[in-house]
CSV table of C-alpha atoms in Angstrom, one decimal:
chain,number,residue,atom,x,y,z
G,1,MET,CA,38.2,-80.1,-45.3
G,2,GLU,CA,34.8,-80.6,-43.8
G,3,VAL,CA,33.7,-77.2,-42.3
G,4,LYS,CA,30.3,-78.3,-41.0
G,5,ASN,CA,31.4,-80.2,-38.0
G,6,PHE,CA,34.0,-78.6,-35.6
G,7,ASP,CA,34.3,-78.4,-31.8
G,8,ALA,CA,35.9,-75.0,-31.4
G,9,ILE,CA,37.5,-72.2,-33.4
G,10,ARG,CA,40.1,-69.7,-32.2
G,11,ILE,CA,40.7,-66.4,-33.8
G,12,SER,CA,43.9,-64.4,-33.0
G,13,LEU,CA,45.9,-61.6,-34.4
G,14,ALA,CA,49.0,-62.3,-36.6
G,15,SER,CA,52.3,-60.7,-35.8
G,16,PRO,CA,54.1,-58.6,-38.5
G,17,GLU,CA,56.5,-61.5,-39.0
G,18,GLN,CA,53.7,-64.0,-39.6
G,19,ILE,CA,52.0,-61.7,-42.1
G,20,ARG,CA,55.3,-61.3,-44.0
G,21,GLU,CA,55.7,-65.2,-44.0
G,22,TRP,CA,52.2,-65.7,-45.4
G,23,SER,CA,52.5,-62.9,-48.0
G,24,TYR,CA,53.3,-63.5,-51.6
G,25,GLY,CA,54.4,-59.9,-52.2
G,26,GLU,CA,54.1,-56.3,-51.3
G,27,VAL,CA,51.3,-54.2,-52.8
G,28,THR,CA,52.8,-50.8,-53.7
G,29,LYS,CA,50.2,-49.3,-55.9
G,30,PRO,CA,46.5,-48.4,-55.2
G,31,GLU,CA,45.4,-49.4,-58.8
G,32,THR,CA,43.2,-52.4,-59.5
G,33,ILE,CA,42.7,-53.1,-63.2
G,34,ASN,CA,43.8,-51.2,-66.4
G,35,TYR,CA,40.8,-49.4,-67.9
G,36,ARG,CA,41.9,-50.3,-71.5
G,37,THR,CA,43.2,-53.8,-71.2
G,38,LEU,CA,41.0,-54.8,-68.2
G,39,ARG,CA,44.0,-56.7,-66.9
G,40,PRO,CA,45.2,-56.3,-63.3
G,41,GLU,CA,47.8,-53.6,-62.8
G,42,ARG,CA,51.3,-54.8,-61.8
G,43,ASP,CA,52.0,-54.4,-58.1
G,44,GLY,CA,48.4,-53.2,-57.6
G,45,LEU,CA,45.7,-54.6,-55.5
G,46,PHE,CA,44.8,-57.3,-58.1
G,47,CYS,CA,48.4,-58.0,-59.2
G,48,GLU,CA,48.8,-61.5,-60.9
G,49,ARG,CA,52.4,-61.7,-59.8
G,50,ILE,CA,51.4,-61.5,-56.2
G,51,PHE,CA,48.0,-63.2,-56.1
G,52,GLY,CA,48.2,-65.6,-59.1
G,53,PRO,CA,47.0,-65.7,-62.7
G,54,THR,CA,43.5,-64.7,-63.8
G,55,LYS,CA,43.4,-67.6,-66.3
G,56,ASP,CA,44.0,-71.3,-65.4
G,57,TRP,CA,47.6,-72.4,-66.2
G,58,GLU,CA,48.5,-69.3,-68.1
G,59,CYS,CA,50.9,-66.5,-67.1
G,60,SER,CA,50.0,-62.8,-67.6
G,61,CYS,CA,52.0,-62.3,-70.9
G,62,GLY,CA,51.0,-65.6,-72.4
G,63,LYS,CA,54.5,-67.1,-72.8
G,64,TYR,CA,53.6,-70.2,-70.8
G,65,LYS,CA,50.3,-71.9,-71.3
G,66,ARG,CA,48.9,-75.3,-70.4
G,67,VAL,CA,49.2,-77.4,-67.3
G,68,ARG,CA,52.6,-78.9,-68.3
G,69,TYR,CA,54.2,-75.6,-67.2
G,70,LYS,CA,52.7,-75.9,-63.7
G,71,GLY,CA,54.8,-74.2,-61.0
G,72,ILE,CA,57.0,-72.3,-63.5
G,73,VAL,CA,57.5,-68.6,-62.8
G,74,CYS,CA,57.5,-66.6,-66.1
G,75,ASP,CA,60.8,-64.8,-66.6
G,76,LYS,CA,59.1,-62.1,-68.5
G,77,CYS,CA,56.0,-61.1,-66.4
G,78,GLY,CA,56.9,-62.9,-63.1
G,79,VAL,CA,53.6,-64.7,-62.8
G,80,GLU,CA,53.6,-68.3,-61.6
G,81,VAL,CA,51.7,-70.8,-63.8
G,82,ALA,CA,48.9,-72.1,-61.5
G,83,PRO,CA,45.1,-72.4,-61.5
G,84,SER,CA,43.2,-69.1,-61.1
G,85,ARG,CA,41.6,-70.3,-57.8
G,86,VAL,CA,44.8,-69.6,-56.0
G,87,ARG,CA,43.8,-65.9,-56.1
G,88,ARG,CA,41.3,-66.8,-53.4
G,89,GLU,CA,44.0,-68.2,-51.1
G,90,ARG,CA,47.0,-66.0,-51.6
G,91,MET,CA,47.6,-62.9,-49.5
G,92,GLY,CA,49.7,-59.8,-50.1
G,93,HIS,CA,50.8,-57.2,-47.6
G,94,ILE,CA,51.3,-53.4,-47.4
G,95,GLU,CA,54.3,-52.0,-45.5
G,96,LEU,CA,52.9,-49.2,-43.3
G,97,ALA,CA,54.6,-45.8,-43.0
G,98,SER,CA,53.4,-45.6,-39.4
G,99,PRO,CA,51.9,-48.0,-36.8
G,100,VAL,CA,48.2,-48.7,-36.9
G,101,SER,CA,45.8,-50.1,-34.3
G,102,HIS,CA,43.7,-53.1,-35.0
G,103,ILE,CA,40.0,-52.3,-35.3
G,104,TRP,CA,39.1,-55.0,-32.8
G,105,TYR,CA,40.9,-53.1,-30.0
G,106,VAL,CA,39.6,-49.7,-31.1
G,107,LYS,CA,36.0,-50.3,-32.3
G,108,GLY,CA,35.2,-53.1,-29.9
G,109,VAL,CA,32.7,-52.4,-27.1
G,110,PRO,CA,34.1,-51.5,-24.7
G,111,SER,CA,37.2,-50.1,-26.5
G,112,ARG,CA,40.2,-52.0,-25.1
G,113,LEU,CA,42.7,-49.3,-26.0
G,114,GLY,CA,40.4,-46.6,-24.7
G,115,LEU,CA,40.1,-48.3,-21.4
G,116,LEU,CA,43.9,-49.0,-21.1
G,117,LEU,CA,44.7,-45.4,-22.0
G,118,ASN,CA,41.7,-43.9,-20.2
G,119,ILE,CA,40.8,-42.0,-23.3
G,120,SER,CA,37.3,-41.8,-24.9
G,121,PRO,CA,37.0,-43.7,-28.2
G,122,ARG,CA,36.1,-40.5,-30.0
G,123,HIS,CA,39.4,-38.8,-29.0
G,124,LEU,CA,41.3,-42.0,-29.6
G,125,GLU,CA,40.1,-42.2,-33.2
G,126,ARG,CA,41.2,-38.6,-33.8
G,127,VAL,CA,44.8,-39.6,-32.9
G,128,LEU,CA,44.7,-43.0,-34.7
G,129,TYR,CA,43.4,-41.4,-37.9
G,130,PHE,CA,45.9,-38.5,-37.8
G,131,ALA,CA,43.3,-35.9,-37.3
G,132,GLN,CA,44.9,-34.6,-34.1
G,133,TYR,CA,48.1,-35.0,-32.1
G,134,ILE,CA,48.2,-36.1,-28.5
G,135,VAL,CA,50.6,-35.1,-25.7
G,136,THR,CA,52.3,-38.2,-24.4
G,137,ASN,CA,54.7,-36.8,-21.8
G,138,VAL,CA,55.3,-33.4,-20.3
G,139,ASN,CA,58.8,-32.7,-19.1
G,140,GLU,CA,58.3,-30.5,-16.1
G,141,ASP,CA,62.0,-29.5,-16.0
G,142,ALA,CA,62.0,-28.5,-19.6
G,143,ARG,CA,58.7,-26.6,-19.1
G,144,SER,CA,60.3,-24.7,-16.2
G,145,ARG,CA,63.3,-23.9,-18.3
G,146,ALA,CA,61.0,-22.7,-21.1
G,147,ILE,CA,59.1,-20.5,-18.7
G,148,LEU,CA,62.3,-18.9,-17.4
G,149,ARG,CA,63.5,-18.5,-21.0
G,150,HIS,CA,60.3,-16.7,-21.9
G,151,GLU,CA,60.6,-14.4,-18.9
G,152,ARG,CA,64.2,-13.5,-19.9
G,153,GLU,CA,63.1,-13.0,-23.5
G,154,LEU,CA,60.3,-10.7,-22.3
G,155,ALA,CA,62.7,-8.6,-20.2
G,156,MET,CA,65.2,-8.4,-23.1
G,157,ARG,CA,62.6,-7.4,-25.7
G,158,ILE,CA,61.2,-4.7,-23.3
G,159,ALA,CA,64.7,-3.4,-22.7
G,160,ARG,CA,65.2,-3.4,-26.5
G,161,ILE,CA,62.1,-1.3,-27.0
G,162,ASP,CA,63.2,1.1,-24.3
G,163,GLY,CA,66.6,1.4,-25.9
G,164,GLU,CA,65.1,2.0,-29.4
G,165,ILE,CA,62.7,4.8,-28.1
G,166,GLN,CA,65.1,6.4,-25.6
G,167,GLU,CA,67.0,8.3,-28.3
G,168,GLN,CA,63.8,9.8,-29.6
G,169,VAL,CA,62.7,10.7,-26.1
G,170,ASP,CA,66.1,12.3,-25.4
G,171,ALA,CA,65.8,14.3,-28.7
G,172,PHE,CA,62.4,15.6,-27.6
G,173,ASP,CA,63.7,16.5,-24.2
G,174,ASN,CA,66.7,18.3,-25.6
G,175,GLN,CA,64.5,20.2,-28.1
G,176,LEU,CA,62.2,21.2,-25.3
G,177,GLU,CA,65.1,22.4,-23.1
G,178,ALA,CA,66.5,24.3,-26.0
G,179,GLY,CA,63.2,26.0,-26.8
G,180,LEU,CA,62.7,27.0,-23.1
G,181,ALA,CA,66.2,28.3,-22.9
G,182,GLU,CA,65.6,30.4,-26.0
G,183,LEU,CA,62.5,31.9,-24.6
G,184,GLU,CA,64.3,32.6,-21.3
G,185,THR,CA,67.0,34.5,-23.3
G,186,GLU,CA,64.3,36.3,-25.3
G,187,GLU,CA,62.6,37.4,-22.0
G,188,GLU,CA,65.9,38.7,-20.5
G,189,GLU,CA,66.7,40.5,-23.7
G,190,SER,CA,63.3,42.2,-23.9
G,191,VAL,CA,63.5,43.3,-20.2
G,192,ARG,CA,67.0,44.6,-20.7
G,193,THR,CA,65.9,46.6,-23.8
G,194,LEU,CA,63.0,48.0,-21.8
G,195,ASP,CA,65.2,49.0,-18.9
G,196,GLU,CA,67.6,50.7,-21.2
G,197,ARG,CA,64.8,52.7,-22.8
G,198,ILE,CA,63.3,53.7,-19.5
G,199,ASN,CA,66.6,54.7,-18.1
G,200,GLN,CA,67.4,56.8,-21.2
G,201,GLU,CA,64.0,58.6,-21.0
G,202,SER,CA,64.5,59.1,-17.2
G,203,SER,CA,67.9,60.6,-17.8
G,204,GLY,CA,66.5,62.9,-20.4
G,205,VAL,CA,63.7,64.1,-18.1
G,206,ILE,CA,66.2,64.8,-15.3
G,207,ALA,CA,68.6,66.6,-17.6
G,208,GLU,CA,65.8,68.8,-19.0
G,209,ALA,CA,64.6,69.6,-15.5
G,210,GLN,CA,68.1,70.5,-14.3
G,211,THR,CA,68.6,72.8,-17.3
G,212,LEU,CA,65.4,74.6,-16.5
G,213,GLN,CA,66.3,74.8,-12.8
G,214,THR,CA,69.7,76.3,-13.6
G,215,TRP,CA,68.0,79.0,-15.7
G,216,LEU,CA,65.5,79.8,-12.9
G,217,GLN,CA,68.2,80.0,-10.3
G,218,SER,CA,70.1,82.5,-12.4
G,219,ARG,CA,67.0,84.7,-12.7
G,220,VAL,CA,65.4,84.5,-9.2
G,221,GLY,CA,63.5,87.8,-8.5
G,222,LYS,CA,63.2,88.7,-12.1
G,223,LYS,CA,60.2,88.5,-14.4
G,224,ALA,CA,60.0,85.9,-17.1
G,225,GLY,CA,59.9,87.2,-20.6
G,226,GLU,CA,57.9,84.1,-21.9
G,227,ASP,CA,56.2,80.9,-20.8
G,228,LYS,CA,58.5,78.1,-19.9
G,229,PHE,CA,57.4,74.4,-20.3
G,230,LEU,CA,58.8,70.9,-19.7
G,231,SER,CA,58.6,68.8,-22.8
G,232,TRP,CA,56.3,66.1,-21.3
G,233,SER,CA,53.9,68.6,-19.6
G,234,ASP,CA,51.3,70.9,-21.0
G,235,GLN,CA,51.3,73.0,-17.8
G,236,PRO,CA,53.7,76.0,-18.0
G,237,VAL,CA,56.3,76.0,-15.2
G,238,VAL,CA,56.7,79.8,-15.5
G,239,GLN,CA,54.3,82.1,-17.2
G,240,ALA,CA,55.3,85.3,-19.0
G,241,ALA,CA,55.7,88.4,-16.8
G,242,GLU,CA,55.7,86.1,-13.7
G,243,THR,CA,58.4,86.8,-11.1
G,244,LEU,CA,60.7,83.9,-10.6
G,245,SER,CA,61.1,82.3,-7.1
G,246,ALA,CA,62.0,79.1,-5.3
G,247,ASP,CA,58.4,77.9,-5.6
G,248,HIS,CA,59.0,77.3,-9.3
G,249,ASP,CA,61.9,75.0,-8.4
G,250,ILE,CA,59.6,73.0,-6.2
G,251,LEU,CA,57.1,72.7,-9.0
G,252,ILE,CA,59.7,71.4,-11.4
G,253,ASN,CA,60.7,68.7,-8.8
G,254,GLU,CA,57.1,67.7,-8.5
G,255,LEU,CA,56.6,67.5,-12.3
G,256,VAL,CA,59.8,65.5,-12.6
G,257,GLN,CA,58.8,63.1,-9.9
G,258,ASP,CA,55.4,62.6,-11.6
G,259,LYS,CA,57.1,61.8,-14.9
G,260,LEU,CA,59.5,59.4,-13.3
G,261,ASN,CA,56.6,57.6,-11.6
G,262,ASP,CA,54.8,57.4,-15.0
G,263,LEU,CA,57.9,55.9,-16.6
G,264,GLN,CA,58.2,53.3,-13.7
G,265,ALA,CA,54.5,52.4,-14.1
G,266,GLU,CA,55.0,52.0,-17.9
G,267,SER,CA,58.1,49.9,-17.3
G,268,ASP,CA,56.2,47.6,-14.9
G,269,ALA,CA,53.3,47.2,-17.2
G,270,GLU,CA,55.5,46.4,-20.2
G,271,LYS,CA,57.5,43.9,-18.2
G,272,ALA,CA,54.3,42.2,-17.1
G,273,ASP,CA,53.2,42.0,-20.8
G,274,ILE,CA,56.6,40.6,-21.7
G,275,ARG,CA,56.4,37.9,-19.0
G,276,LEU,CA,52.8,37.0,-20.0
G,277,LEU,CA,53.9,36.7,-23.7
G,278,ILE,CA,56.9,34.5,-22.8
G,279,ALA,CA,54.8,32.4,-20.5
G,280,ALA,CA,52.3,31.8,-23.3
G,281,LYS,CA,55.1,30.8,-25.7
G,282,ARG,CA,56.5,28.6,-23.0
G,283,GLU,CA,53.2,26.8,-22.6
G,284,HIS,CA,52.9,26.4,-26.4
G,285,VAL,CA,56.4,24.9,-26.6
G,286,ARG,CA,55.7,22.6,-23.7
G,287,GLY,CA,52.3,21.6,-25.1
G,288,GLU,CA,53.6,20.9,-28.6
G,289,LEU,CA,56.8,19.0,-27.7
G,290,GLY,CA,55.3,17.5,-24.6
G,291,ALA,CA,52.4,16.2,-26.6
G,292,HIS,CA,54.8,14.5,-29.0
G,293,GLY,CA,56.7,13.0,-26.1
G,294,ASP,CA,53.6,11.8,-24.4
G,295,GLU,CA,52.4,10.2,-27.6
G,296,LEU,CA,55.7,8.5,-28.0
G,297,ARG,CA,55.7,7.2,-24.4
G,298,ALA,CA,52.1,6.1,-24.8
G,299,SER,CA,53.0,4.1,-28.0
G,300,VAL,CA,55.9,2.6,-26.1
G,301,GLU,CA,53.7,1.5,-23.2
G,302,GLU,CA,51.1,0.1,-25.7
G,303,ARG,CA,53.8,-1.9,-27.4
G,304,LYS,CA,55.0,-3.2,-24.0
G,305,GLU,CA,51.5,-4.2,-23.0
G,306,LYS,CA,50.9,-5.9,-26.3
G,307,LEU,CA,54.2,-7.8,-25.9
G,308,ARG,CA,53.4,-8.7,-22.3
G,309,GLY,CA,49.9,-10.0,-23.4
G,310,GLN,CA,51.4,-12.1,-26.2
G,311,MET,CA,54.0,-13.6,-23.9
G,312,GLU,CA,51.4,-14.3,-21.2
G,313,ARG,CA,49.3,-16.1,-23.7
G,314,ASP,CA,52.3,-18.1,-24.8
G,315,LEU,CA,53.0,-19.0,-21.2
G,316,GLU,CA,49.4,-20.0,-20.7
G,317,ASP,CA,49.6,-22.3,-23.7
G,318,LEU,CA,52.8,-23.8,-22.3
G,319,LYS,CA,51.4,-24.2,-18.8
G,320,SER,CA,48.2,-25.7,-20.1
G,321,LEU,CA,49.9,-28.7,-21.7
G,322,GLU,CA,49.0,-32.0,-20.0
G,323,GLU,CA,49.3,-35.6,-20.7
G,324,LYS,CA,46.7,-37.1,-23.0
G,325,GLN,CA,45.7,-33.6,-24.2
G,326,LEU,CA,44.6,-33.5,-27.8
G,327,VAL,CA,46.4,-30.9,-30.0
G,328,THR,CA,45.2,-29.7,-33.4
G,329,GLU,CA,47.7,-29.7,-36.3
G,330,THR,CA,47.8,-25.9,-36.3
G,331,ARG,CA,48.7,-25.7,-32.6
G,332,TYR,CA,51.1,-28.6,-32.9
G,333,ARG,CA,53.0,-26.7,-35.6
G,334,GLU,CA,53.0,-23.5,-33.5
G,335,LEU,CA,54.3,-25.5,-30.5
G,336,ALA,CA,56.9,-27.2,-32.6
G,337,ASP,CA,58.1,-23.9,-34.0
G,338,ARG,CA,58.1,-22.2,-30.6
G,339,TYR,CA,59.5,-25.2,-28.6
G,340,PRO,CA,61.6,-27.3,-31.0
G,341,ASP,CA,62.5,-29.8,-28.3
G,342,ALA,CA,58.9,-30.3,-27.1
G,343,LYS,CA,57.5,-33.9,-27.4
G,344,VAL,CA,53.9,-33.3,-28.3
G,345,ILE,CA,53.4,-36.1,-30.9
G,346,LEU,CA,52.3,-39.6,-30.2
G,347,SER,CA,55.5,-41.6,-29.8
G,348,LEU,CA,56.9,-44.5,-27.9
G,349,ARG,CA,57.4,-43.6,-24.2
G,350,ASP,CA,60.4,-44.3,-22.1
G,351,PRO,CA,59.9,-47.7,-20.4
G,352,ASP,CA,60.9,-46.5,-16.9
G,353,LYS,CA,58.5,-43.6,-17.1
G,354,TRP,CA,55.8,-45.9,-18.5
G,355,PHE,CA,56.2,-48.4,-15.6
G,356,ASP,CA,56.2,-45.6,-13.0
G,357,SER,CA,53.0,-44.2,-14.5
G,358,CYS,CA,51.3,-47.6,-14.3
G,359,GLN,CA,52.6,-48.1,-10.8
G,360,ASN,CA,51.0,-44.8,-9.7
G,361,THR,CA,47.7,-45.3,-11.4
G,362,ILE,CA,46.5,-48.7,-12.7
G,363,PHE,CA,48.6,-51.1,-10.7
G,364,ARG,CA,48.0,-49.3,-7.4
G,365,ALA,CA,44.3,-49.4,-8.0
G,366,MET,CA,44.5,-53.1,-8.9
G,367,ARG,CA,45.8,-54.0,-5.4
G,368,LEU,CA,42.6,-52.6,-4.0
G,369,ASP,CA,39.4,-54.6,-3.7
G,370,HIS,CA,37.0,-53.9,-6.6
G,371,ALA,CA,34.6,-52.4,-4.0
G,372,ASP,CA,37.2,-49.9,-2.8
G,373,ALA,CA,38.5,-48.9,-6.3
G,374,PRO,CA,37.2,-45.7,-7.9
G,375,ALA,CA,34.1,-46.4,-9.9
G,376,ASN,CA,35.5,-44.7,-13.0
G,377,ILE,CA,38.4,-47.2,-13.4
G,378,ARG,CA,36.8,-50.5,-12.3
G,379,THR,CA,36.3,-51.6,-15.9
G,380,GLN,CA,39.8,-50.4,-16.7
G,381,ILE,CA,41.2,-52.5,-13.9
G,382,ALA,CA,39.5,-55.6,-15.1
G,383,MET,CA,40.7,-55.1,-18.7
G,384,VAL,CA,44.3,-54.5,-17.5
G,385,ARG,CA,44.2,-57.5,-15.3
G,386,LYS,CA,43.0,-59.7,-18.2
G,387,LEU,CA,44.9,-58.3,-21.2
G,388,VAL,CA,48.1,-57.0,-19.6
G,389,VAL,CA,48.8,-58.7,-16.3
G,390,GLU,CA,47.6,-62.2,-16.9
G,391,ASP,CA,48.4,-62.6,-20.6
G,392,THR,CA,51.4,-60.3,-21.1
G,393,PHE,CA,53.2,-60.1,-17.8
G,394,GLY,CA,52.4,-63.5,-16.5
G,395,GLY,CA,50.5,-62.2,-13.6
G,396,ASP,CA,53.4,-60.5,-11.8
G,397,ILE,CA,52.9,-56.7,-11.9
G,398,ASP,CA,55.7,-56.0,-9.4
G,399,ASP,CA,58.5,-57.5,-11.5
G,400,ARG,CA,59.8,-54.3,-13.0
G,401,ALA,CA,62.5,-55.8,-15.1
G,402,HIS,CA,60.1,-58.4,-16.6
G,403,ALA,CA,57.5,-55.8,-17.3
G,404,ILE,CA,59.9,-53.4,-19.0
G,405,SER,CA,61.4,-56.2,-21.1
G,406,VAL,CA,57.9,-57.2,-22.4
G,407,TYR,CA,57.3,-53.5,-23.1
G,408,ASN,CA,60.6,-53.2,-25.0
G,409,ARG,CA,59.8,-56.3,-27.1
G,410,HIS,CA,56.4,-54.7,-28.0
G,411,ASN,CA,58.1,-51.4,-29.0
G,412,GLU,CA,60.7,-53.3,-31.1
G,413,THR,CA,57.8,-54.9,-33.0
G,414,VAL,CA,56.2,-51.5,-33.6
G,415,ARG,CA,59.5,-50.1,-34.8
G,416,GLN,CA,59.9,-53.0,-37.3
G,417,VAL,CA,56.5,-52.3,-38.7
G,418,ILE,CA,57.4,-48.6,-39.0
């Protein structure tokens, strides 16, 4: 073939089916040559069974040699007897675990895929080279249900915290009430004991005074043989050789009244001391048990606020998801664990949703004049018109069934490659 003179050359991409037709075998190992024998590794990148022998008219194991065995495939090593130059012509293939994008459409200037998807080449490469995930579709109904589920979960968890802590709060309240009731009983008992003692002393004073008055009344007008005293007073009521009269009876009444007043004052003072002591004990009990209760309630509120903050951050993450948003692997795993039904990885979109999206964005802009179209998508419009509409859809962007059938054929090709 004379390659110096030609009128035109056309370069196109081969389909997966054409590549498999041209291929002589699948490369399944990354090895090239054996480091000891220096011979190509079987099923590797230099495999003789796929690409041909390294020596003219000789199989790999040496069973068949010379040109007379031309075209024979060795039953031992599987290498066809052929000239070594066929290694320059034959092609193998690699079955991919996931779809890949051709470098022409990614690295070309401008990037065709970047324009079609309205994604910068740098972000597109992160997705194509599996560095990050991309959100392809956000189900608003599912997001609304997830938000409601989060709100219900928040209410349930807060109620669970309240239920767990309510028993401890009730125990503190019961202990506080029991302590206050005990102090109330102690106060009543102390006051009753004091009243009994004061009443007993008052009765003794009155009885002693009545005894002395009876003695005086039986000897009125006579002289006393000795001094007469009341037990609580140093002042003699009657002095020796003093004539007894009604005035002594009045003096006894005055002394008795003074003593009773002193006892009443003593009773009031001691009652005040008792009440002050009980009040101090009451404040101590309230302070000690109340402080524990306040700490418990504060810890509960802190847990609630922490839970609310975490749930709000989760909701913000959920609400912030948008189409074409890049997601790191760590966040993707968090989202996948938190929302198992969320579609956040790059996948094949639903044809109807895809067509509706194109109708609302690219196709609508294509119906405008270039001068009226937004400046940021003019290049995108031109690329879509050339690559998609004219070549793929045959120029008719309104034929929904035709566009979706073309899209499904493309997806089926991608699935076969996968």
